[in-house]
Short mmCIF file of C-alpha atoms and ligand atoms in Angstrom, two decimals:
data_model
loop_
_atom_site.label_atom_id
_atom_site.label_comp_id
_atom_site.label_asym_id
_atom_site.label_seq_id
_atom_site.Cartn_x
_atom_site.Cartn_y
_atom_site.Cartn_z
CA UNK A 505 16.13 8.76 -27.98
CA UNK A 506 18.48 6.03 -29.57
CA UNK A 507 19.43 4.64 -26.65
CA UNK A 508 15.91 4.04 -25.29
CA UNK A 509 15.12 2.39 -27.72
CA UNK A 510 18.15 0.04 -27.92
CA UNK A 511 17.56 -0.67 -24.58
CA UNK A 512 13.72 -1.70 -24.74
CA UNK A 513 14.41 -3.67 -27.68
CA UNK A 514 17.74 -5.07 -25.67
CA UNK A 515 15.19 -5.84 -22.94
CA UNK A 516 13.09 -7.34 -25.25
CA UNK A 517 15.84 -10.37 -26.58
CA UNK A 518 16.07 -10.36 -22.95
CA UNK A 519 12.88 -11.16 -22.09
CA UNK A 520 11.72 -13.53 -25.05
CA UNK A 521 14.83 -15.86 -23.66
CA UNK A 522 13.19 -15.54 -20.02
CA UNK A 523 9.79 -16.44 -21.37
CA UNK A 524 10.83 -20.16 -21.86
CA UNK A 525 12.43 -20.89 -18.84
CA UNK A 526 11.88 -17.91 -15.92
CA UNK A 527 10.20 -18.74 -12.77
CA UNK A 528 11.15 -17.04 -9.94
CA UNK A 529 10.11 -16.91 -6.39
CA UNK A 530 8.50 -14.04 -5.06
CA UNK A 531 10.21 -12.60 -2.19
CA UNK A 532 6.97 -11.40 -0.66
CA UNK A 533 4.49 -14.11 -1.08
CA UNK A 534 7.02 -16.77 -1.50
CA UNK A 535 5.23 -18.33 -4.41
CA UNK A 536 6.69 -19.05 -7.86
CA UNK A 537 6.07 -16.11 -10.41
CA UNK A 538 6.48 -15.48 -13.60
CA UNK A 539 9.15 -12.56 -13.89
CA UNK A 540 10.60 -11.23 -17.65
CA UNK A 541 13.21 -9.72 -15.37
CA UNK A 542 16.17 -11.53 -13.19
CA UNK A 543 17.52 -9.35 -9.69
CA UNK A 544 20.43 -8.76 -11.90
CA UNK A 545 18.02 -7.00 -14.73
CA UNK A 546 16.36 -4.72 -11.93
CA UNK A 547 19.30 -3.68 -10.56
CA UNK A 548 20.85 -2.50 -13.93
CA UNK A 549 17.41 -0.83 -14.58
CA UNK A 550 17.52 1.05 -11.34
CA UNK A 551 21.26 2.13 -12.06
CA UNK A 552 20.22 3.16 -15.33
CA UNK A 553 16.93 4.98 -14.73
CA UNK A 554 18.28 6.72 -11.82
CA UNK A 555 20.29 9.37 -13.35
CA UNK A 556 17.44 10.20 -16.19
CA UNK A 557 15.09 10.78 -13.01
CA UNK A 558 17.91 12.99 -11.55
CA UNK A 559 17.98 14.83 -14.38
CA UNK A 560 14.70 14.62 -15.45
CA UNK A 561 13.80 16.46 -11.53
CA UNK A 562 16.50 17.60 -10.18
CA UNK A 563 16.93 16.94 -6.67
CA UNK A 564 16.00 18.77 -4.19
CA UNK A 565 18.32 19.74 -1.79
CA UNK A 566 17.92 19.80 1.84
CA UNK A 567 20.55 17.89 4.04
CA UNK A 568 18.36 17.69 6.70
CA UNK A 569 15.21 16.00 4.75
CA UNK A 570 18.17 14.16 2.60
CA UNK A 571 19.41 12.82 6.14
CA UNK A 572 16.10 11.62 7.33
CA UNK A 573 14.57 9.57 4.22
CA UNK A 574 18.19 8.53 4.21
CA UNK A 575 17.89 6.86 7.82
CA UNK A 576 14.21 5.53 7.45
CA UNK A 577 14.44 4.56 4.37
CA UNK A 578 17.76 1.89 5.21
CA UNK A 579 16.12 0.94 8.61
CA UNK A 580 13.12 0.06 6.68
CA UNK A 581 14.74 -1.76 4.13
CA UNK A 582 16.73 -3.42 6.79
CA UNK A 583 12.94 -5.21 8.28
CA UNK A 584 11.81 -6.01 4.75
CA UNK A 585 11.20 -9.06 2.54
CA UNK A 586 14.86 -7.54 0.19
CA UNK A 587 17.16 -6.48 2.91
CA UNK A 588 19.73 -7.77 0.13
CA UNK A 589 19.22 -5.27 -2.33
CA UNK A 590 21.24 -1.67 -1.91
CA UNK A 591 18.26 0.92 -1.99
CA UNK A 592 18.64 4.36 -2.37
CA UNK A 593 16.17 7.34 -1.96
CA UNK A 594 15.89 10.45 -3.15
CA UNK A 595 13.57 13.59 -2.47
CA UNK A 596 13.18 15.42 -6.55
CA UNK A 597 12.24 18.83 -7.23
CA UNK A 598 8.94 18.78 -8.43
CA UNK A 599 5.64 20.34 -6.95
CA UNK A 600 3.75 17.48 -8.25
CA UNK A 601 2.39 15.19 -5.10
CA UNK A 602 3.72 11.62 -5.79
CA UNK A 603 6.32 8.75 -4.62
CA UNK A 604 7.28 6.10 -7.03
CA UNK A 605 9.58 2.89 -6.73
CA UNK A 606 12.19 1.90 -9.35
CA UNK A 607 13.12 -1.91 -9.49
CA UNK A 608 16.51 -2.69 -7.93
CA UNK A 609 15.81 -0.50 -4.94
CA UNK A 610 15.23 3.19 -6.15
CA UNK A 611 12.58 4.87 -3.68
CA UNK A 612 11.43 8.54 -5.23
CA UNK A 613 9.81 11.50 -3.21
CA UNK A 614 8.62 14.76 -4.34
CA UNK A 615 8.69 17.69 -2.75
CA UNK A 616 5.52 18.08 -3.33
CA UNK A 617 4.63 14.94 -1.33
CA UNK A 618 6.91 15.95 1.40
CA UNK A 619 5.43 19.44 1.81
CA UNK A 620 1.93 17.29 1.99
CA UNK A 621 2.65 14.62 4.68
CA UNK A 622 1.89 15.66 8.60
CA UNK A 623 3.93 13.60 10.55
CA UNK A 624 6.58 11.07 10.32
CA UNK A 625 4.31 8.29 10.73
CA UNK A 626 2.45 9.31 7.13
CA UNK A 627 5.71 9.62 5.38
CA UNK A 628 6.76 6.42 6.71
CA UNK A 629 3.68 4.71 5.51
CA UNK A 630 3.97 5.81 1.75
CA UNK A 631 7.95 5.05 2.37
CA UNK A 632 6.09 1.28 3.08
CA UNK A 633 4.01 1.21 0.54
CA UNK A 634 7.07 1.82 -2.31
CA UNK A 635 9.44 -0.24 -0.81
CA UNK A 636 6.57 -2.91 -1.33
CA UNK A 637 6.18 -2.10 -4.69
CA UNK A 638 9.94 -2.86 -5.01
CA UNK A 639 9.79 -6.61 -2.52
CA UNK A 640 7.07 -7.61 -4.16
CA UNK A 641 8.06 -7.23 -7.41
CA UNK A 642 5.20 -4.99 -8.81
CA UNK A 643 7.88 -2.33 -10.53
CA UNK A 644 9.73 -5.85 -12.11
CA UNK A 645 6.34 -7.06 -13.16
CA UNK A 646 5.03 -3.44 -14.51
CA UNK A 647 7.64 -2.61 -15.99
CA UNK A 648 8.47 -5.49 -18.34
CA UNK A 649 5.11 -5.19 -19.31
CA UNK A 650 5.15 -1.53 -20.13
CA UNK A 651 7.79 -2.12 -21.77
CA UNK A 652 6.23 -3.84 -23.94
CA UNK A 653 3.27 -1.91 -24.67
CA UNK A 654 5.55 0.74 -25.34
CA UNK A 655 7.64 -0.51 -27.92
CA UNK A 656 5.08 0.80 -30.37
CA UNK A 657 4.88 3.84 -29.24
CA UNK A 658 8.96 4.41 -28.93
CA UNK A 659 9.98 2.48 -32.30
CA UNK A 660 8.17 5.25 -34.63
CA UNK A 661 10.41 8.80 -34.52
CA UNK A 662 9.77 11.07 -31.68
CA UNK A 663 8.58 14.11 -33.33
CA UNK A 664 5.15 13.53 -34.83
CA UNK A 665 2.51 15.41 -33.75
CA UNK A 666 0.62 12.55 -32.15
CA UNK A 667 3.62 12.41 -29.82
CA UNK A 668 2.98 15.57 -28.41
CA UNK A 669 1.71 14.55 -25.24
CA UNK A 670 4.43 12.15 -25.20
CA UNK A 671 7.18 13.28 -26.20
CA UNK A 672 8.67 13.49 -22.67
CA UNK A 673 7.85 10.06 -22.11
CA UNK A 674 9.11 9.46 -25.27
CA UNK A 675 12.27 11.67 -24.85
CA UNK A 676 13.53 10.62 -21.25
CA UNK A 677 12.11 7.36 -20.80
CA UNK A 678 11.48 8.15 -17.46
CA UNK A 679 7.64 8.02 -18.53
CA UNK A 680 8.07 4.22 -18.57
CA UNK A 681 8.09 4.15 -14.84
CA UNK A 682 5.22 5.67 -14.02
CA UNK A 683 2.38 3.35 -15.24
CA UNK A 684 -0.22 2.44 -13.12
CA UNK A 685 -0.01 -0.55 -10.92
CA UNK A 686 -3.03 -2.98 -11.11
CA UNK A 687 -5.47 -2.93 -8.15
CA UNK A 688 -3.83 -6.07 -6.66
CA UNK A 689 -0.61 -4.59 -6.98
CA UNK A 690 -1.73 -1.62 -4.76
CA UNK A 691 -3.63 -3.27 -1.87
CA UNK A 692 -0.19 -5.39 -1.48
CA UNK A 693 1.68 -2.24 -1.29
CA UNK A 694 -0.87 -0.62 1.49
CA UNK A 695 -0.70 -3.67 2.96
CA UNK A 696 3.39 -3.76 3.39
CA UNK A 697 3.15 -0.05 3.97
CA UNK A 698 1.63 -1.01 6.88
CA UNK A 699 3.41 -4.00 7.94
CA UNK A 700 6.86 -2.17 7.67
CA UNK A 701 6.19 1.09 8.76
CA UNK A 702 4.69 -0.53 11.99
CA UNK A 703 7.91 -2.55 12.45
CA UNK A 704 10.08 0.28 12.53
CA UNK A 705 7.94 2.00 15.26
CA UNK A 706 5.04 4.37 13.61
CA UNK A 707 1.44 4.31 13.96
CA UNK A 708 0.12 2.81 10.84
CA UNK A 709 -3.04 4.79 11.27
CA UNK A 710 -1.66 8.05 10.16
CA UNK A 711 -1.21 6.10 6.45
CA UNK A 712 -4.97 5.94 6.11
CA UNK A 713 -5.49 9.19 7.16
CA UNK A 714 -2.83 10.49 4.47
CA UNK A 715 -5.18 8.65 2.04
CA UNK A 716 -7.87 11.81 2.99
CA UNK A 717 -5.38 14.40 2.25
CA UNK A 718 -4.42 12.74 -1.24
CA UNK A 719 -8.41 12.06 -1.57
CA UNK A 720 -8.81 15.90 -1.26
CA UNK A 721 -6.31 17.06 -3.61
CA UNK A 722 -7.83 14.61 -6.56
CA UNK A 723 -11.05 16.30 -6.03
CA UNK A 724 -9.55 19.57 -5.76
CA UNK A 725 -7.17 19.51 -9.13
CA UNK A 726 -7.42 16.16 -11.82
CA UNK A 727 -4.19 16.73 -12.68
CA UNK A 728 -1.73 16.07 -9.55
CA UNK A 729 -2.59 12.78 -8.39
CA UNK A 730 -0.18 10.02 -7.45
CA UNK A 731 -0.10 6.94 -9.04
CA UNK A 732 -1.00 4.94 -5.82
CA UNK A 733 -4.44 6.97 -6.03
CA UNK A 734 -5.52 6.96 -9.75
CA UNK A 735 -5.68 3.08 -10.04
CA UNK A 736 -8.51 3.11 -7.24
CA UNK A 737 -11.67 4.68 -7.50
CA UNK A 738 -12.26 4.46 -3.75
CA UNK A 739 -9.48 5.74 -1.89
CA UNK A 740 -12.16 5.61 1.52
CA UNK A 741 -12.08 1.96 1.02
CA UNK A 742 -8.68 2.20 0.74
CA UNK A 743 -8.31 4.10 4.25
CA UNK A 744 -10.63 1.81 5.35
CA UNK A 745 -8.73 -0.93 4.94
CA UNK A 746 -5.57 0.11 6.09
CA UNK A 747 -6.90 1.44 9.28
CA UNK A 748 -8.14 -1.91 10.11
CA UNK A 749 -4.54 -3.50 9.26
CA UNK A 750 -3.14 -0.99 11.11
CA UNK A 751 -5.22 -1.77 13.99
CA UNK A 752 -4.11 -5.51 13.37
CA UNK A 753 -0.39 -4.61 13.30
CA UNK A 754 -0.60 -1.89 16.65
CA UNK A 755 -1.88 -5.02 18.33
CA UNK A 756 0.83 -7.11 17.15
CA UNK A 757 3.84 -4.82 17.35
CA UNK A 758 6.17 -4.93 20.56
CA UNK A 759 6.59 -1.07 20.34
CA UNK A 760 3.82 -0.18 22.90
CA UNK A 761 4.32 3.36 21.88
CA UNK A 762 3.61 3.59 18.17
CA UNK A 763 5.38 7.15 17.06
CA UNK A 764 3.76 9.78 14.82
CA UNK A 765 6.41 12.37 14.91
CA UNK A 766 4.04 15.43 14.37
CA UNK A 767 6.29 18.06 15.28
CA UNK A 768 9.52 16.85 14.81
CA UNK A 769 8.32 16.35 11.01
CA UNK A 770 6.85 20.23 10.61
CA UNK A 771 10.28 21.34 12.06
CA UNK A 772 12.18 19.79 9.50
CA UNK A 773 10.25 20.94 6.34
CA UNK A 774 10.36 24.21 7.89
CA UNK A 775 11.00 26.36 4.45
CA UNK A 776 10.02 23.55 2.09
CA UNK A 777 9.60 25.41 -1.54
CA UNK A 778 6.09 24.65 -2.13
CA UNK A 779 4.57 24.59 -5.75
CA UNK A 780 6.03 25.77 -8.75
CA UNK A 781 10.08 26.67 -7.99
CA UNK A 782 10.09 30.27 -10.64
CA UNK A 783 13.79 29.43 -10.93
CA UNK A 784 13.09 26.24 -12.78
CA UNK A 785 10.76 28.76 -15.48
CA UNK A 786 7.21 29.96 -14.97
CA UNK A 787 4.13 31.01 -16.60
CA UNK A 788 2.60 34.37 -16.57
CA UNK A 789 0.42 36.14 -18.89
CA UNK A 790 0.92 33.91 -21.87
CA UNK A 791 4.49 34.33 -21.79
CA UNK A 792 7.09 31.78 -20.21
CA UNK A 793 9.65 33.36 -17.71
CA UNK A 794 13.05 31.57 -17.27
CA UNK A 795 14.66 33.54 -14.80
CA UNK A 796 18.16 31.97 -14.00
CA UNK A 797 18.43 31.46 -18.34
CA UNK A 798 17.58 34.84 -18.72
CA UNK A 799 14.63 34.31 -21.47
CA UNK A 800 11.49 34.79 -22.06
CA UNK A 801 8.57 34.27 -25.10
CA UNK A 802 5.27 34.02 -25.80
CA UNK A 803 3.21 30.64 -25.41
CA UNK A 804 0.19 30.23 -27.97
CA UNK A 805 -3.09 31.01 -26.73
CA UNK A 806 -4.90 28.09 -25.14
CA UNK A 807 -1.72 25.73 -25.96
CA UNK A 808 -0.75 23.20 -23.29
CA UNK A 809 2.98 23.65 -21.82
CA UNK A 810 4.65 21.66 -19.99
CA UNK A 811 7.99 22.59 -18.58
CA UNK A 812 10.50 20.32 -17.41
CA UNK A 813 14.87 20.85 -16.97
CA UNK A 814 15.20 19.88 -20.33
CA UNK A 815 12.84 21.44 -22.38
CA UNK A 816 9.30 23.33 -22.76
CA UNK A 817 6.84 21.81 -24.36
CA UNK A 818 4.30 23.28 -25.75
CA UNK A 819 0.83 21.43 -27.51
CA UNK A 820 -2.48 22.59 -29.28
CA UNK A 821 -5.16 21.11 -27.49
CA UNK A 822 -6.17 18.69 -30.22
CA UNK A 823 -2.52 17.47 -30.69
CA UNK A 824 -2.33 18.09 -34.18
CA UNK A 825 0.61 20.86 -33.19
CA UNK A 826 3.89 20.91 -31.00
CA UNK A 827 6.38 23.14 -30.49
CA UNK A 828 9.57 22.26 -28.02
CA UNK A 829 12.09 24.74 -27.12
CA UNK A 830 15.58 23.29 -25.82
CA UNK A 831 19.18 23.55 -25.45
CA UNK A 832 20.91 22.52 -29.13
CA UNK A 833 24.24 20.82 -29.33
CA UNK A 834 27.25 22.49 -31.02
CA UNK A 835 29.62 25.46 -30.65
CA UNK A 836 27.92 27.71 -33.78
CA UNK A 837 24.61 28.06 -35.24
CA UNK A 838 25.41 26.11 -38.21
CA UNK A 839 26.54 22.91 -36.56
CA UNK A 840 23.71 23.17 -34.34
CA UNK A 841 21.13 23.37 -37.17
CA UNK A 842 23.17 20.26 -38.89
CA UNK A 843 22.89 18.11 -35.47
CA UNK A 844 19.04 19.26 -35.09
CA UNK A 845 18.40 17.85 -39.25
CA UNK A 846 20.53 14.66 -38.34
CA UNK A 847 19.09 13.92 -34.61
CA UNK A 848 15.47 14.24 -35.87
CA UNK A 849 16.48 12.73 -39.54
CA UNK A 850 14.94 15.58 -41.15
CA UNK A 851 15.57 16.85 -45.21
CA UNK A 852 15.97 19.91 -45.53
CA UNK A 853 13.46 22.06 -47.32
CA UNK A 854 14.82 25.91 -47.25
CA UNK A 855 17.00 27.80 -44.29
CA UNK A 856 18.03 30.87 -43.61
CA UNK A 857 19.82 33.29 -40.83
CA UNK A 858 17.98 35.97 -39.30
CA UNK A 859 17.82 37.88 -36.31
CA UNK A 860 15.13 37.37 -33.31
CA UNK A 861 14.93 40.47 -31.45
CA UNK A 862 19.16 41.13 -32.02
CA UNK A 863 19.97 38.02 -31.55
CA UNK A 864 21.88 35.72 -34.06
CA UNK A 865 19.77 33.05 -35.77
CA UNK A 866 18.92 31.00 -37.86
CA UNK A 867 15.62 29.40 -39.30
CA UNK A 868 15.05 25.83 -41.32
CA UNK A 869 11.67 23.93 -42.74
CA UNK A 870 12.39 20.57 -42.55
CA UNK A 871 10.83 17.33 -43.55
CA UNK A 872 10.28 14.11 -42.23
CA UNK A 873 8.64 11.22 -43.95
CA UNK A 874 7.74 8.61 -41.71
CA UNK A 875 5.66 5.45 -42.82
CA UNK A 876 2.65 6.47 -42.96
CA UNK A 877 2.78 10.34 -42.97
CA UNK A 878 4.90 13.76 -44.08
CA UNK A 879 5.31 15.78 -41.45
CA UNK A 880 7.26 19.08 -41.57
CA UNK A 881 8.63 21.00 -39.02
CA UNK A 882 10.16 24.56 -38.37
CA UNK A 883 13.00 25.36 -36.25
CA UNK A 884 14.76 28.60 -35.09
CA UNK A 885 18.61 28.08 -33.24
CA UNK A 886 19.17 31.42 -31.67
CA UNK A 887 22.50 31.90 -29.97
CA UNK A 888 22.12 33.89 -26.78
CA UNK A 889 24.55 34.08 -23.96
CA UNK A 890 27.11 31.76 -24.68
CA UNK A 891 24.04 28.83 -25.51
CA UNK A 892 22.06 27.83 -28.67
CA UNK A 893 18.20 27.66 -28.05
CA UNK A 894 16.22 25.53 -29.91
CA UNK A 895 12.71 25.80 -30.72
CA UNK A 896 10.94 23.25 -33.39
CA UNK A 897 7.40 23.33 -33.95
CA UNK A 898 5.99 20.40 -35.99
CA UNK A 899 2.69 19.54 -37.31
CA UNK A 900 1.64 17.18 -40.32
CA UNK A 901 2.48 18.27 -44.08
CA UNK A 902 -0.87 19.44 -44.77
CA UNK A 903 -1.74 21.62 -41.16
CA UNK A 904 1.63 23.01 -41.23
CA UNK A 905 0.85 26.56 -43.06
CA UNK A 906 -2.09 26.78 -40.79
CA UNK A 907 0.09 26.70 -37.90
CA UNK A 908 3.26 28.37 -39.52
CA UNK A 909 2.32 32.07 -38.30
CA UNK A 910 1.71 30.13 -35.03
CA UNK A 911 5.22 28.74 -34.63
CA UNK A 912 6.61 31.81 -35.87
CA UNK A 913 5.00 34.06 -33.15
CA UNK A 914 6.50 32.16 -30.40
CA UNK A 915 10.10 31.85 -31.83
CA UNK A 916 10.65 35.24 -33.12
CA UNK A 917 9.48 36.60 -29.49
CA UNK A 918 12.23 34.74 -28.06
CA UNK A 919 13.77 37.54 -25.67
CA UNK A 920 16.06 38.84 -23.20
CA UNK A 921 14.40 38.87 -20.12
CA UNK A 922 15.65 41.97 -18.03
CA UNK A 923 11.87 43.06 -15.90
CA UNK A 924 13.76 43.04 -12.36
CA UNK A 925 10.25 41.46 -11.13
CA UNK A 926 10.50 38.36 -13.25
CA UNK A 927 14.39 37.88 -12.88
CA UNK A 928 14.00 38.08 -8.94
CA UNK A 929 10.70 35.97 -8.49
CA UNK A 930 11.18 33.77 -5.32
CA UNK A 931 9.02 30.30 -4.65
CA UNK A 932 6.47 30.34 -1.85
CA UNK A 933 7.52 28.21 1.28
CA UNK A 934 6.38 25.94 4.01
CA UNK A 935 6.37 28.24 7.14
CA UNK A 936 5.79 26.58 10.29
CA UNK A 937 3.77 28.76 13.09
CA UNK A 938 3.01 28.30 16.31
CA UNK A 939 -1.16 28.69 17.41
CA UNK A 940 -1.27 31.91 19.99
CA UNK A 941 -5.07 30.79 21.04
CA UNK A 942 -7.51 28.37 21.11
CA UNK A 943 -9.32 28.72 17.96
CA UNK A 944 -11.08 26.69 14.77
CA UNK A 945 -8.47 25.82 11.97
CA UNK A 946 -10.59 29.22 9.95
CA UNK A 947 -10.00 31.23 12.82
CA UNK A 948 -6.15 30.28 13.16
CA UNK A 949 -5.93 31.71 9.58
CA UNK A 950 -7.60 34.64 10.06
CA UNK A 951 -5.14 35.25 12.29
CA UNK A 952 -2.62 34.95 10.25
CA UNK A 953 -3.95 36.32 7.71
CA UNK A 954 -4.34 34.07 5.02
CA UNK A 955 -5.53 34.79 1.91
CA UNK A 956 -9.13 33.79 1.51
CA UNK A 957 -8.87 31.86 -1.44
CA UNK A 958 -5.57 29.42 0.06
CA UNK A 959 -7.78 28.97 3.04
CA UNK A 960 -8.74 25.38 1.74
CA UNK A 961 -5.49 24.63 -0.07
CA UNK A 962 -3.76 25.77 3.86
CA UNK A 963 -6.13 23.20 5.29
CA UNK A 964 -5.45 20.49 2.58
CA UNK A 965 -1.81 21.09 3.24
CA UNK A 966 -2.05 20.61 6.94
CA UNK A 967 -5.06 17.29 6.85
CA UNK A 968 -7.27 19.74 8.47
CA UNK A 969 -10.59 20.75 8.20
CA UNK A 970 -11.89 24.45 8.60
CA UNK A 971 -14.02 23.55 11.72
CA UNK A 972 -10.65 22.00 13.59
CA UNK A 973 -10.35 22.43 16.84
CA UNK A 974 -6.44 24.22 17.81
CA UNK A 975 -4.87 24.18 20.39
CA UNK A 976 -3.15 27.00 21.71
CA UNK A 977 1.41 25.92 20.96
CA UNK A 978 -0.31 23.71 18.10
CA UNK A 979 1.97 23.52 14.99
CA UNK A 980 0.56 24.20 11.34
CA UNK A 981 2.08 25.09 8.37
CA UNK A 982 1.52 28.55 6.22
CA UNK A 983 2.36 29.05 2.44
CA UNK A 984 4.40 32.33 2.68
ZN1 ZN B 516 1.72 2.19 -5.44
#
């Protein structure tokens, strides 16, 4: 958490210097604009995000998709507006549908996103539309300014209960990057999407449509929607839009046959994990699951939780209570329980060891006064298989008995997980079949018998409607 915040207020002298004397030209639209940060600055961001969004994810590995966003992503960057900068992409491990830019180059996919595009030619267009983000400067732009707004937020300690939703942001920084580009911001990036993808050979037109599937899957869930979608309100005026420019460009381009890359693209994300990877920790029942960890323990009713590689977080509704659970520092339970009191700058109120379910530990109430409020907290270290767990629940100095019995639940039904149905859970995948008849998209999975209620999630996954029309040797991807 230190270092975040030495680096936004670094970033800060930084930028108060710029103010009086920045200008720089914008590499898209040529024009002079105001910038807090220098080339330099974005490249030393992108070096220095990258590894917190590594670890933050995880990367997904497949050397085949690596290999492909690999060689679009440099011949892409080789026809834009920054052919100087050294970009890099990466395809994370997260369900979640989304592709973000980092300034300096940094070009994000999740698998999520991947499992959701058709084609090449869709992939290509969002692969467009962040390298925009990154020659035009948006992320630069954004990002100083979040920066800035932030600083109130990241200055105060981490742990208060107003935090709770967050504390990841808080935590990892990596929260920073995912603010929402202005409108302006995100018509230029459609608009480069389509310039560049159509420059490096694809039909343009398969980015609007791709603007349907993304359309569908806000309606369908609130929660997993990319950035590029939640800053417009009208994503058919979007498609719209970029159908004409793509029309514009086809005419344009020297390529006379514009690629899609339909199958070709299925092929390759043949096996894709799709949704939540159980290895990474799951939900079931009230009780979180971490198979390759070994653990398991109860969440409190109707609390949020949010799981990421670095901790579970758990929140009451109204935010007036957290609990995370994490690794702890240290090689014994009484360093660890020093480093938790000194990282969170917490006086101790009364401690004691104990035993969770046979396992060594040891529990602490701990205060923090911050400037305006007491908050206490209550931790449990348990040592278990050669690591210390942490759990802290924290809520302000006059709630905390009410949720003391709360916290207390959870941690002391910290267990070893052994149920041989849990430990060996495996994700669903991205199969790849081949239509055996003419049918309607419904009919095709009635055939392959699809479950009734992943019907619409199937045809949201493959941009097609129930009614479809298949072709008998069409392609179309089943969640097995
Ligand atoms: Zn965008």
């Amino acid at each position: 958490m230190s270092s975040i915040n030495k680096r936004i207020y670094g970033c800060l002298l930084i930028g108060a210097c710029l103010i009086l004397n920045s200008c720089a030209k914008n590499p898209v639209t040529g024009k002079n604009d105001f910038m807090l940060m220098s080339e330099s600055q974005e490249i030393a961001t992108g070096k220095q995000s990258d590894p917190e969004i590594v670890s933050f994810f995880g990367v997904y590995e497949d050397d085949n998709l690596h290999k492909f966003i690999q060689a679009k992503g440099q011949e892409m960057a080789g026809i834009s507006h920054r052919k100087n900068l050294t970009y890099k992409f990466r395809v994370v491990d997260s369900p979640v549908v989304n592709a973000f830019a980092v300034p300096g180059g940094y070009v994000y996919f999740t698998r999520g996103i991947m499992a959701h595009f058709n084609n090449e030619a869709e992939f290509a267009g969002v692969l467009g539309h962040e390298i925009g983000h990154i020659t035009a400067r948006h992320s630069a732009k954004q990002y100083s300014r979040a920066m800035l707004a932030q600083v109130g937020l990241v200055a105060g300690t981490v742990i208060s209960p107003e935090f709770a939703k967050y504390a990841d942001i808080a935590q990892t920084g990596v929260g920073l990057l995912f603010l929402k580009f202005g409108r302006d911001a995100e018509s230029q990036s459609d608009k480069l999407g389509v310039e560049y993808s159509t420059k490096i050979g694809y039909d343009a037109m398969e980015m609007a449509t791709f603007f349907e599937t993304l359309d569908r899957l806000q309606k369908k869930s609130g929660a997993e929607v990319p950035d590029f979608l939640s800053t417009h309100p009208n994503p058919a005026d979007r498609e719209d839009k970029v159908a004409k420019l793509a029309a514009t460009w086809k005419k344009k381009s020297a390529v006379k046959d514009l690629k899609v890359g339909r199958n070709s693209y299925l092929k390759m994300i043949d096996g894709l994990v799709y949704g939540e990877d159980p290895k990474q920790g799951f939900v079931e029942g009230g009780v979180f699951f971490h198979p390759v960890l070994k653990f398991q323990f109860p969440i409190p009713r109707e609390w949020n939780l949010e799981n990421t590689p670095q901790q579970v977080q758990m929140a009451a509704k109204d935010g007036n209570a957290m609990m995370l659970m994490t690794l702890a520092g240290g090689s014994s339970l009484e360093e660890a329980a020093k480093a938790v009191l000194q990282k969170f700058q917490l006086t101790l109120v009364e401690s004691g060891k104990r035993s969770v379910n046979g396992l060594p530990a040891i529990e602490m109430i701990a205060d923090q006064q911050q400037q305006n409020q007491a908050i206490r907290t209550l931790s449990t270290l348990i040592q278990y298989n050669g690591n210390i767990y942490l759990f802290i629940g924290v809520a302000q100095r006059q709630q905390f008995d009410a949720y003391f019995k709360l916290f207390q639940s959870t941690m002391h039904n910290f267990d070893v997980l052994t149920d041989q149905s849990k430990l060996n859970r495996q994700p669903e995948r991205i199969r790849i079949k081949t239509i055996q008849r003419n049918a309607s998209f419904a009919q095709a999975m009635r055939d392959f018998s699809v479950d009734e209620k992943r019907v619409e999630e199937t045809a949201i996954l493959n941009g097609m409607s129930l009614n479809d029309p298949l072709e008998k040797g069409t392609l179309i991807k089943i969640i097995e």
